């Protein structure tokens, strides 16, 4: 039987091998377990195997899991599209947001972040390959948004996030990821002392994590390789056994 313990171990091995191939320190890449559509018990199993950080796409689904797992010290990352009228629960309950692509959303998150919590850790989602249906800000607009976000008191700007269209070959994957890596470095340099915590390139998933690591990713977001396949639509959450 394949357990989450086993699949997580395999993903860590993939990350380790990719770091070795790229001449990078394996500790320079963190694993975000993407748990959308998975029930709370699957996350509990992943936590028992050492996983702390989880990525969720659907706010309501995430809030239900947070409540069911409130006894565990988990770190919650919002990686789904964010509308400016739906920011409050995200500001109040998540630790990270990867999908900021306009100032209005960032401003609302900053205003709504409760004072007793640390600043919300945020990445700007960049539409790195110009995909038409994709969320994300255009690369040439990213620095201006980054500078505006650094002025917001309750946010800490951590980096950029990309979600390119799947490319078939390793070389094609690397070409896209390289352009994200170049942009990341340019923004980091331009921000300088304005954003000392700007150290996160959130890039790479089950199908392309090796290419992403080769190109400098510091956080891979992996779902399928850990939890198995997903239904294409989010399920209505089953009630958990008591
Ligand atoms: C679903 C999702 C992932 C994980 O994808 P897998 O191919 O299952 O690893 C990563 N990032 C985002 C933004 C996602 O929506």
XYZ file of N, CA and C and ligand atoms in Angstrom:
741
model
N 0.843 -1.193 0.000
C 0.000 0.000 0.000
C 0.877 1.242 0.000
N 0.506 2.188 -0.845
C 1.261 3.438 -0.868
C 0.695 4.394 0.176
N 1.528 4.776 1.092
C 1.069 5.711 2.119
C 1.621 7.097 1.815
N 1.021 8.103 2.444
C 1.501 9.471 2.264
C 2.927 9.596 2.793
N 3.239 8.793 3.811
C 4.601 8.775 4.317
C 5.582 8.400 3.193
N 5.229 7.384 2.422
C 6.081 6.917 1.319
C 6.165 7.952 0.200
N 5.035 8.492 -0.206
C 5.049 9.435 -1.331
C 5.786 10.723 -0.945
N 5.609 11.161 0.288
C 6.342 12.351 0.740
C 7.847 12.108 0.694
N 8.237 10.923 1.140
C 9.653 10.576 1.117
C 10.188 10.615 -0.314
N 9.397 10.097 -1.260
C 9.838 10.111 -2.662
C 9.982 11.536 -3.187
N 9.075 12.400 -2.803
C 9.167 13.793 -3.258
C 10.415 14.454 -2.666
N 10.699 14.171 -1.390
C 11.929 14.712 -0.796
C 13.164 14.185 -1.527
N 13.103 12.926 -1.945
C 14.236 12.377 -2.714
C 14.384 13.085 -4.056
N 13.250 13.354 -4.707
C 13.308 14.088 -5.986
C 13.919 15.475 -5.774
N 13.500 16.156 -4.720
C 14.036 17.499 -4.439
C 15.543 17.409 -4.181
N 15.917 16.397 -3.389
C 17.334 16.225 -3.064
C 18.154 15.979 -4.339
N 17.691 15.061 -5.184
C 18.419 14.753 -6.424
C 18.516 15.979 -7.322
N 17.422 16.724 -7.427
C 17.431 17.910 -8.288
C 18.413 18.944 -7.751
N 18.492 19.084 -6.437
C 19.450 20.022 -5.850
C 20.878 19.568 -6.126
N 21.126 18.258 -6.000
C 22.464 17.744 -6.281
C 22.839 18.023 -7.736
N 21.895 17.745 -8.653
C 22.160 17.951 -10.083
C 22.427 19.419 -10.390
N 21.803 20.308 -9.620
C 21.951 21.744 -9.868
C 23.081 22.352 -9.036
N 23.748 21.524 -8.224
C 24.800 22.048 -7.351
C 24.254 22.962 -6.277
N 23.064 22.650 -5.788
C 22.443 23.498 -4.758
C 22.322 22.756 -3.438
N 22.308 23.535 -2.360
C 22.061 22.996 -1.029
C 20.610 22.509 -0.947
N 20.397 21.234 -0.587
C 19.015 20.709 -0.510
C 18.131 21.500 0.458
N 18.758 22.166 1.422
C 17.961 22.952 2.369
C 17.503 24.284 1.775
N 17.948 24.589 0.560
C 17.546 25.859 -0.053
C 16.188 25.759 -0.755
N 15.586 24.576 -0.736
C 14.269 24.399 -1.367
C 13.295 23.844 -0.334
N 12.173 24.531 -0.131
C 11.169 23.992 0.785
C 10.011 23.395 -0.006
N 9.379 22.438 0.638
C 8.259 21.725 0.008
C 6.944 22.222 0.586
N 6.103 22.749 -0.294
C 4.737 23.092 0.083
C 3.832 21.953 -0.411
N 3.136 21.310 0.497
C 2.232 20.211 0.120
C 0.884 20.804 -0.291
N 0.533 20.626 -1.546
C -0.718 21.200 -2.059
C -1.859 20.220 -1.787
N -2.735 20.628 -0.860
C -3.717 19.687 -0.315
C -5.146 20.000 -0.737
N -5.310 20.803 -1.786
C -6.672 21.082 -2.271
C -7.376 19.772 -2.615
N -8.643 19.713 -2.268
C -9.530 18.548 -2.484
C -9.200 17.337 -1.600
N -8.128 17.394 -0.838
C -7.805 16.272 0.061
C -8.485 16.502 1.409
N -8.921 15.435 2.038
C -9.606 15.647 3.311
C -8.609 15.825 4.456
N -9.142 16.277 5.586
C -8.279 16.643 6.720
C -7.432 15.467 7.186
N -7.959 14.259 7.053
C -7.189 13.101 7.518
C -5.913 12.904 6.711
N -5.969 13.236 5.421
C -4.771 13.120 4.582
C -3.703 14.115 5.046
N -4.148 15.307 5.430
C -3.183 16.303 5.926
C -2.603 15.858 7.267
N -3.449 15.265 8.074
C -2.981 14.769 9.375
C -1.899 13.703 9.171
N -2.111 12.863 8.178
C -1.131 11.817 7.875
C 0.178 12.445 7.376
N 0.056 13.466 6.528
C 1.257 14.145 6.032
C 2.002 14.827 7.187
N 1.261 15.428 8.099
C 1.897 16.058 9.269
C 2.650 15.019 10.091
N 2.032 13.846 10.271
C 2.692 12.773 11.036
C 3.990 12.357 10.364
N 4.083 12.559 9.044
C 5.306 12.242 8.309
C 6.241 13.445 8.204
N 5.924 14.517 8.923
C 6.853 15.634 9.009
C 6.496 16.876 8.222
N 5.381 16.863 7.496
C 5.030 18.017 6.666
C 4.273 19.077 7.471
N 4.734 20.315 7.386
C 4.124 21.403 8.156
C 3.325 22.364 7.260
N 3.870 22.652 6.068
C 3.289 23.707 5.220
C 2.353 23.108 4.174
N 1.134 23.646 4.118
C 0.117 23.147 3.192
C -0.429 24.290 2.341
N -0.636 24.005 1.060
C -1.187 24.987 0.132
C -2.616 24.633 -0.223
N -3.486 25.631 -0.143
C -4.907 25.430 -0.439
C -5.374 26.463 -1.461
N -6.271 26.037 -2.350
C -6.768 26.914 -3.411
C -8.141 27.501 -3.128
N -8.952 26.799 -2.353
C -10.347 27.211 -2.160
C -10.542 27.598 -0.708
N -10.961 28.852 -0.493
C -10.962 29.411 0.858
C -11.865 28.621 1.804
N -13.112 28.380 1.376
C -14.052 27.721 2.271
C -13.545 26.334 2.670
N -13.068 25.609 1.680
C -12.514 24.272 1.944
C -11.351 24.366 2.936
N -10.496 25.352 2.747
C -9.335 25.514 3.634
C -9.773 25.822 5.058
N -10.776 26.705 5.208
C -11.218 27.081 6.558
C -11.746 25.862 7.314
N -12.440 24.991 6.609
C -12.971 23.788 7.267
C -11.835 22.875 7.729
N -10.808 22.763 6.894
C -9.660 21.928 7.299
C -8.886 22.562 8.450
N -8.753 23.885 8.419
C -8.059 24.563 9.528
C -8.770 24.273 10.850
N -10.101 24.319 10.804
C -10.864 24.049 12.032
C -10.661 22.601 12.474
N -10.671 21.683 11.524
C -10.529 20.260 11.868
C -9.125 19.917 12.353
N -8.149 20.762 11.992
C -6.745 20.464 12.308
C -6.145 21.503 13.260
N -7.023 22.183 13.993
C -6.562 23.285 14.855
C -5.585 22.826 15.931
N -5.559 21.526 16.215
C -4.637 21.010 17.228
C -3.206 20.860 16.695
N -2.998 21.036 15.400
C -1.652 20.858 14.825
C -1.037 22.213 14.473
N 0.290 22.352 14.628
C 0.953 23.627 14.316
C 1.271 23.738 12.818
N 0.254 23.831 11.998
C 0.451 23.845 10.547
C 0.661 25.266 10.039
N 1.266 25.363 8.855
C 1.457 26.652 8.183
C 0.603 26.620 6.919
N -0.288 27.611 6.779
C -1.272 27.587 5.687
C -0.938 28.609 4.617
N -0.869 28.132 3.374
C -0.543 28.990 2.241
C -1.731 29.053 1.294
N -2.174 30.248 0.983
C -3.246 30.420 -0.007
C -2.610 30.508 -1.390
N -2.934 29.541 -2.264
C -2.340 29.523 -3.608
C -3.408 29.610 -4.696
N -4.646 29.923 -4.284
C -5.730 30.031 -5.257
C -6.014 31.481 -5.619
N -6.786 31.687 -6.686
C -7.138 33.052 -7.091
C -7.886 33.775 -5.983
N -7.638 35.068 -5.865
C -8.149 35.842 -4.737
C -8.899 37.065 -5.261
N -10.195 37.148 -4.943
C -10.968 38.329 -5.330
C -10.886 39.348 -4.201
N -10.954 40.629 -4.569
C -10.737 41.656 -3.536
C -11.880 41.707 -2.518
N -13.042 41.141 -2.841
C -14.120 41.118 -1.837
C -14.096 39.847 -0.980
N -13.070 39.001 -1.175
C -12.999 37.749 -0.405
C -11.704 37.655 0.407
N -11.114 38.812 0.686
C -9.791 38.783 1.304
C -9.824 38.564 2.821
N -10.942 38.935 3.489
C -10.918 38.946 4.950
C -10.564 37.585 5.570
N -11.246 36.494 5.184
C -10.877 35.213 5.814
C -9.420 34.821 5.525
N -8.913 35.256 4.400
C -7.510 34.945 4.071
C -6.582 35.732 5.004
N -6.881 37.021 5.181
C -6.062 37.853 6.078
C -6.106 37.329 7.508
N -7.237 36.767 7.885
C -7.414 36.347 9.277
C -6.894 34.941 9.572
N -6.792 34.089 8.549
C -6.520 32.679 8.840
C -5.282 32.077 8.173
N -4.783 32.712 7.134
C -3.622 32.115 6.457
C -2.315 32.730 6.960
N -1.215 32.018 6.729
C 0.122 32.528 7.047
C 0.777 33.163 5.822
N 0.494 32.592 4.651
C 1.087 33.056 3.395
C -0.006 33.202 2.326
N 0.249 34.112 1.381
C -0.561 34.200 0.159
C 0.402 34.289 -1.022
N 0.240 33.402 -2.008
C 1.156 33.368 -3.162
C 0.592 34.080 -4.387
N -0.663 34.508 -4.321
C -1.381 34.861 -5.547
C -1.786 36.323 -5.622
N -0.967 37.210 -5.091
C -1.277 38.639 -5.190
C -0.890 39.136 -6.579
N -1.866 39.691 -7.295
C -1.520 40.211 -8.622
C -2.038 41.624 -8.859
N -2.598 42.244 -7.811
C -2.921 43.669 -7.925
C -2.895 44.342 -6.559
N -2.669 45.641 -6.596
C -2.448 46.378 -5.351
C -3.680 46.368 -4.468
N -4.856 46.433 -5.076
C -6.075 46.504 -4.270
C -6.185 45.297 -3.324
N -5.884 44.128 -3.832
C -5.943 42.917 -3.005
C -4.913 43.005 -1.875
N -3.727 43.479 -2.193
C -2.677 43.612 -1.177
C -3.083 44.614 -0.103
N -3.650 45.737 -0.523
C -4.077 46.769 0.446
C -5.129 46.214 1.395
N -6.089 45.494 0.837
C -7.148 44.951 1.692
C -6.583 43.918 2.663
N -5.697 43.072 2.186
C -5.095 42.074 3.079
C -4.340 42.759 4.219
N -3.627 43.821 3.891
C -2.876 44.538 4.925
C -3.823 45.169 5.941
N -4.894 45.809 5.445
C -5.867 46.441 6.350
C -6.550 45.414 7.252
N -6.785 44.230 6.698
C -7.591 43.234 7.404
C -6.750 42.257 8.230
N -5.439 42.346 8.140
C -4.598 41.418 8.903
C -4.700 41.754 10.395
N -5.166 40.827 11.226
C -5.337 41.133 12.655
C -4.009 41.506 13.325
N -4.104 42.454 14.268
C -2.903 42.991 14.912
C -2.155 41.947 15.731
N -2.865 40.932 16.227
C -2.194 39.952 17.090
C -1.414 38.911 16.285
N -1.571 38.914 14.965
C -0.845 37.944 14.142
C 0.386 38.593 13.528
N 1.405 37.787 13.191
C 2.549 38.346 12.469
C 2.093 38.849 11.093
N 2.891 39.683 10.434
C 2.513 40.147 9.098
C 2.241 38.943 8.179
N 1.319 39.126 7.252
C 1.023 38.096 6.266
C 2.193 38.021 5.276
N 2.686 36.814 5.036
C 3.811 36.607 4.127
C 3.261 36.493 2.706
N 3.714 37.342 1.792
C 3.077 37.339 0.472
C 4.081 37.240 -0.673
N 3.616 36.570 -1.740
C 4.330 36.540 -3.010
C 3.441 37.154 -4.083
N 4.063 37.759 -5.062
C 3.346 38.288 -6.220
C 3.286 37.198 -7.286
N 2.069 36.929 -7.776
C 1.944 35.956 -8.859
C 2.215 36.646 -10.189
N 3.190 36.117 -10.921
C 3.598 36.710 -12.195
C 3.170 35.793 -13.338
N 2.540 36.378 -14.325
C 2.149 35.622 -15.532
C 3.367 35.540 -16.451
N 4.229 34.575 -16.145
C 5.579 34.572 -16.719
C 5.584 34.172 -18.193
N 4.623 33.348 -18.611
C 4.619 32.891 -20.002
C 3.518 33.555 -20.836
N 2.883 34.600 -20.275
C 1.860 35.316 -21.029
C 0.611 34.514 -21.301
N 0.387 33.458 -20.507
C -0.816 32.645 -20.688
C -2.066 33.496 -20.547
N -2.977 33.416 -21.525
C -4.096 34.365 -21.576
C -5.112 34.156 -20.466
N -5.355 32.908 -20.104
C -6.382 32.652 -19.101
C -5.805 32.709 -17.688
N -4.494 32.885 -17.606
C -3.852 32.784 -16.306
C -3.940 34.063 -15.508
N -4.056 33.897 -14.226
C -3.931 35.037 -13.331
C -2.465 35.447 -13.296
N -2.201 36.579 -12.676
C -0.820 37.005 -12.529
C -0.584 38.320 -13.242
N 0.357 39.072 -12.698
C 0.685 40.370 -13.270
C 1.755 40.176 -14.350
N 1.782 41.086 -15.328
C 2.794 40.992 -16.390
C 4.178 41.226 -15.780
N 5.193 40.549 -16.309
C 6.543 40.701 -15.742
C 6.991 42.162 -15.625
N 6.722 42.977 -16.657
C 7.242 44.355 -16.618
C 6.487 45.255 -15.638
N 5.366 44.793 -15.095
C 4.647 45.570 -14.079
C 4.963 45.109 -12.655
N 5.768 44.061 -12.541
C 5.933 43.411 -11.246
C 6.723 44.271 -10.258
N 7.767 44.935 -10.724
C 8.585 45.724 -9.791
C 7.765 46.846 -9.145
N 6.935 47.518 -9.934
C 6.125 48.613 -9.381
C 5.178 48.084 -8.305
N 4.564 46.930 -8.569
C 3.672 46.353 -7.555
C 4.472 45.950 -6.314
N 5.641 45.380 -6.531
C 6.486 44.972 -5.397
C 6.821 46.179 -4.530
N 7.191 47.289 -5.168
C 7.542 48.486 -4.397
C 6.344 49.004 -3.610
N 5.171 48.968 -4.222
C 3.965 49.431 -3.512
C 3.658 48.524 -2.321
N 3.871 47.227 -2.493
C 3.556 46.295 -1.401
C 4.509 46.492 -0.218
N 5.748 46.844 -0.501
C 6.692 47.018 0.622
C 6.252 48.151 1.558
N 5.391 49.034 1.076
C 4.917 50.145 1.921
C 3.738 49.727 2.801
N 3.193 48.539 2.603
C 2.009 48.129 3.372
C 2.448 47.518 4.704
N 1.907 48.028 5.813
C 2.466 47.694 7.132
C 2.254 46.246 7.577
N 1.166 45.616 7.144
C 0.847 44.302 7.705
C 1.178 43.170 6.737
N 1.938 43.481 5.679
C 2.384 42.443 4.762
C 3.901 42.390 4.768
N 4.447 41.183 4.584
C 5.883 41.033 4.364
C 6.074 40.431 2.978
N 6.700 41.192 2.100
C 6.865 40.717 0.716
C 7.991 39.694 0.655
N 7.658 38.453 0.279
C 8.620 37.365 0.317
C 9.185 36.972 -1.042
N 8.443 37.278 -2.145
C 8.994 36.878 -3.433
C 7.951 36.846 -4.518
N 8.210 36.008 -5.531
C 7.249 35.866 -6.620
C 6.864 34.404 -6.792
N 5.716 34.207 -7.425
C 5.177 32.876 -7.678
C 4.804 32.783 -9.160
N 5.069 31.627 -9.758
C 4.673 31.428 -11.152
C 3.908 30.122 -11.307
N 3.043 30.099 -12.307
C 2.220 28.928 -12.612
C 2.112 28.824 -14.137
N 3.237 28.490 -14.812
C 3.213 28.488 -16.275
C 2.402 27.313 -16.837
N 2.007 27.457 -18.091
C 1.400 26.329 -18.798
C 2.392 25.170 -18.777
N 1.906 23.911 -18.654
C 2.845 22.789 -18.652
C 3.625 22.721 -19.968
N 4.929 22.564 -19.870
C 5.752 22.358 -21.069
C 6.185 20.894 -21.075
N 6.369 20.335 -22.246
C 6.603 18.898 -22.336
C 8.033 18.513 -21.959
N 8.992 19.206 -22.532
C 10.371 18.771 -22.307
C 11.005 19.519 -21.137
N 12.022 18.903 -20.580
C 12.780 19.515 -19.492
C 13.356 20.859 -19.936
N 13.883 20.896 -21.173
C 14.496 22.132 -21.672
C 13.460 23.255 -21.777
N 12.274 22.913 -22.267
C 11.227 23.935 -22.405
C 10.771 24.418 -21.030
N 10.675 23.500 -20.076
C 10.309 23.888 -18.707
C 11.369 24.839 -18.139
N 12.630 24.472 -18.337
C 13.721 25.301 -17.809
C 13.707 26.690 -18.430
N 13.402 26.772 -19.718
C 13.432 28.080 -20.388
C 12.448 29.036 -19.723
N 11.251 28.560 -19.410
C 10.256 29.415 -18.763
C 10.694 29.738 -17.335
N 11.140 28.704 -16.616
C 11.537 28.924 -15.223
C 12.743 29.859 -15.120
N 13.646 29.778 -16.105
C 14.810 30.674 -16.105
C 14.372 32.132 -16.194
N 13.360 32.399 -17.025
C 12.923 33.794 -17.156
C 12.320 34.282 -15.835
N 11.646 33.396 -15.115
C 11.121 33.781 -13.799
C 12.260 34.050 -12.828
N 13.296 33.225 -12.916
C 14.428 33.363 -12.014
C 15.168 34.689 -12.256
N 15.305 35.055 -13.514
C 15.953 36.328 -13.863
C 15.134 37.491 -13.309
N 13.818 37.434 -13.509
C 12.948 38.492 -12.991
C 13.052 38.590 -11.469
N 13.041 37.426 -10.820
C 13.153 37.383 -9.356
C 14.418 38.095 -8.885
N 15.546 37.792 -9.536
C 16.812 38.409 -9.141
C 16.817 39.909 -9.401
N 16.225 40.307 -10.540
C 16.171 41.743 -10.862
C 15.384 42.502 -9.799
N 14.248 41.927 -9.408
C 13.406 42.618 -8.422
C 14.094 42.644 -7.065
N 14.708 41.528 -6.721
C 15.432 41.459 -5.442
C 16.511 42.548 -5.373
N 17.246 42.680 -6.462
C 18.295 43.697 -6.516
C 17.708 45.101 -6.444
N 16.642 45.326 -7.212
C 16.036 46.665 -7.250
C 15.445 47.052 -5.890
N 14.867 46.095 -5.187
C 14.259 46.411 -3.890
C 15.324 46.644 -2.824
N 16.407 45.875 -2.884
C 17.495 46.034 -1.921
C 16.992 46.031 -0.491
N 17.339 47.074 0.243
C 16.990 47.179 1.664
C 15.493 47.363 1.909
N 14.763 47.697 0.834
C 13.311 47.878 0.980
C 12.612 46.578 1.358
N 13.177 45.453 0.971
C 12.499 44.171 1.202
C 13.535 43.110 1.539
N 13.984 43.116 2.798
C 15.060 42.209 3.196
C 14.609 40.754 3.253
N 13.296 40.496 3.332
C 12.802 39.121 3.398
C 12.457 38.569 2.018
N 12.773 39.300 0.965
C 12.442 38.881 -0.397
C 13.396 37.759 -0.830
N 13.004 36.522 -0.545
C 13.914 35.393 -0.776
C 13.206 34.164 -1.342
N 11.983 34.320 -1.813
C 11.193 33.149 -2.191
C 10.805 33.176 -3.658
N 11.214 32.127 -4.360
C 10.771 31.918 -5.741
C 9.897 30.669 -5.725
N 8.578 30.893 -5.692
C 7.595 29.809 -5.568
C 7.281 29.292 -6.959
N 7.844 28.127 -7.305
C 7.840 27.703 -8.701
C 8.120 26.203 -8.771
N 7.332 25.498 -9.576
C 7.518 24.066 -9.765
C 6.438 23.269 -9.058
N 5.930 22.231 -9.753
C 4.874 21.374 -9.235
C 5.279 19.908 -9.482
N 4.328 19.005 -9.381
C 4.649 17.584 -9.561
C 5.390 17.315 -10.877
N 4.926 17.957 -11.968
C 5.454 17.616 -13.287
C 6.746 18.324 -13.655
N 7.122 19.361 -12.929
C 8.277 20.154 -13.384
C 9.169 20.636 -12.236
N 9.129 19.931 -11.109
C 9.909 20.435 -9.969
C 11.411 20.363 -10.215
N 11.861 19.371 -10.984
C 13.309 19.277 -11.265
C 13.780 20.487 -12.069
N 12.999 20.835 -13.109
C 13.378 21.997 -13.928
C 13.309 23.279 -13.103
N 12.318 23.368 -12.232
C 12.176 24.574 -11.403
C 13.372 24.726 -10.459
N 13.798 23.608 -9.878
C 14.943 23.649 -8.960
C 16.227 23.964 -9.730
N 16.347 23.379 -10.906
C 17.493 23.692 -11.768
C 17.582 25.199 -12.022
N 16.413 25.843 -12.119
C 16.360 27.271 -12.463
C 16.336 28.184 -11.241
N 16.373 27.622 -10.033
C 16.498 28.482 -8.854
C 15.292 28.549 -7.939
N 14.289 27.719 -8.170
C 13.127 27.724 -7.266
C 13.565 27.515 -5.821
N 12.907 28.220 -4.892
C 13.172 27.984 -3.470
C 11.984 27.347 -2.767
N 10.853 27.228 -3.476
C 9.688 26.572 -2.884
C 8.906 25.883 -3.994
N 8.814 24.559 -3.900
C 8.021 23.827 -4.882
C 6.668 23.489 -4.265
N 5.627 23.573 -5.087
C 4.253 23.341 -4.628
C 3.770 22.025 -5.234
N 3.716 20.986 -4.421
C 3.488 19.642 -4.963
C 2.223 19.030 -4.372
N 1.308 18.642 -5.235
C 0.077 17.988 -4.802
C 0.022 16.527 -5.209
N -0.111 16.287 -6.508
C -0.356 14.944 -7.025
C 0.682 13.917 -6.566
N 1.940 14.280 -6.587
C 2.982 13.308 -6.218
C 2.907 12.914 -4.745
N 2.248 13.722 -3.931
C 2.106 13.377 -2.512
C 0.777 12.676 -2.240
N -0.299 13.283 -2.736
C -1.632 12.820 -2.347
C -2.332 11.989 -3.424
N -1.738 11.863 -4.592
C -2.399 11.158 -5.687
C -3.279 12.104 -6.485
N -4.035 11.545 -7.422
C -4.840 12.368 -8.332
C -5.981 13.053 -7.617
N -6.518 14.067 -8.292
C -7.639 14.828 -7.726
C -8.807 14.760 -8.686
N -10.039 14.869 -8.166
C -11.156 15.128 -9.073
C -10.955 16.503 -9.694
N -11.486 16.744 -10.884
C -11.243 18.029 -11.543
C -11.965 19.172 -10.834
N -13.084 18.905 -10.196
C -13.818 19.927 -9.432
C -13.582 19.704 -7.940
N -13.577 20.786 -7.139
C -13.479 20.577 -5.697
C -14.713 19.832 -5.202
N -14.555 18.810 -4.384
C -15.720 18.080 -3.889
C -16.382 18.876 -2.782
N -17.643 18.597 -2.519
C -18.205 19.112 -1.275
C -17.566 18.253 -0.193
N -17.091 18.886 0.855
C -16.277 18.158 1.825
C -17.072 17.061 2.531
N -16.543 15.854 2.558
C -17.215 14.813 3.317
C -17.093 15.129 4.808
N -18.062 14.740 5.600
C -17.898 14.962 7.036
C -16.923 13.923 7.563
N -16.065 14.373 8.452
C -15.020 13.482 8.937
C -15.560 12.557 10.005
N -15.061 11.338 10.064
C -15.497 10.460 11.138
C -15.118 11.047 12.496
N -15.969 10.893 13.483
C -15.657 11.510 14.774
C -14.875 10.555 15.632
C -2.820 22.377 -7.810
C -1.698 23.322 -7.745
C -0.376 22.879 -7.535
C 0.030 21.423 -7.420
O -0.095 20.759 -8.635
P 0.385 19.217 -8.800
O 0.565 19.085 -10.253
O -0.740 18.379 -8.265
O 1.620 19.030 -8.029
C 0.607 23.845 -7.406
N 0.332 25.159 -7.499
C -0.921 25.614 -7.707
C -1.161 27.073 -7.783
C -1.966 24.711 -7.849
O -3.199 25.182 -8.079
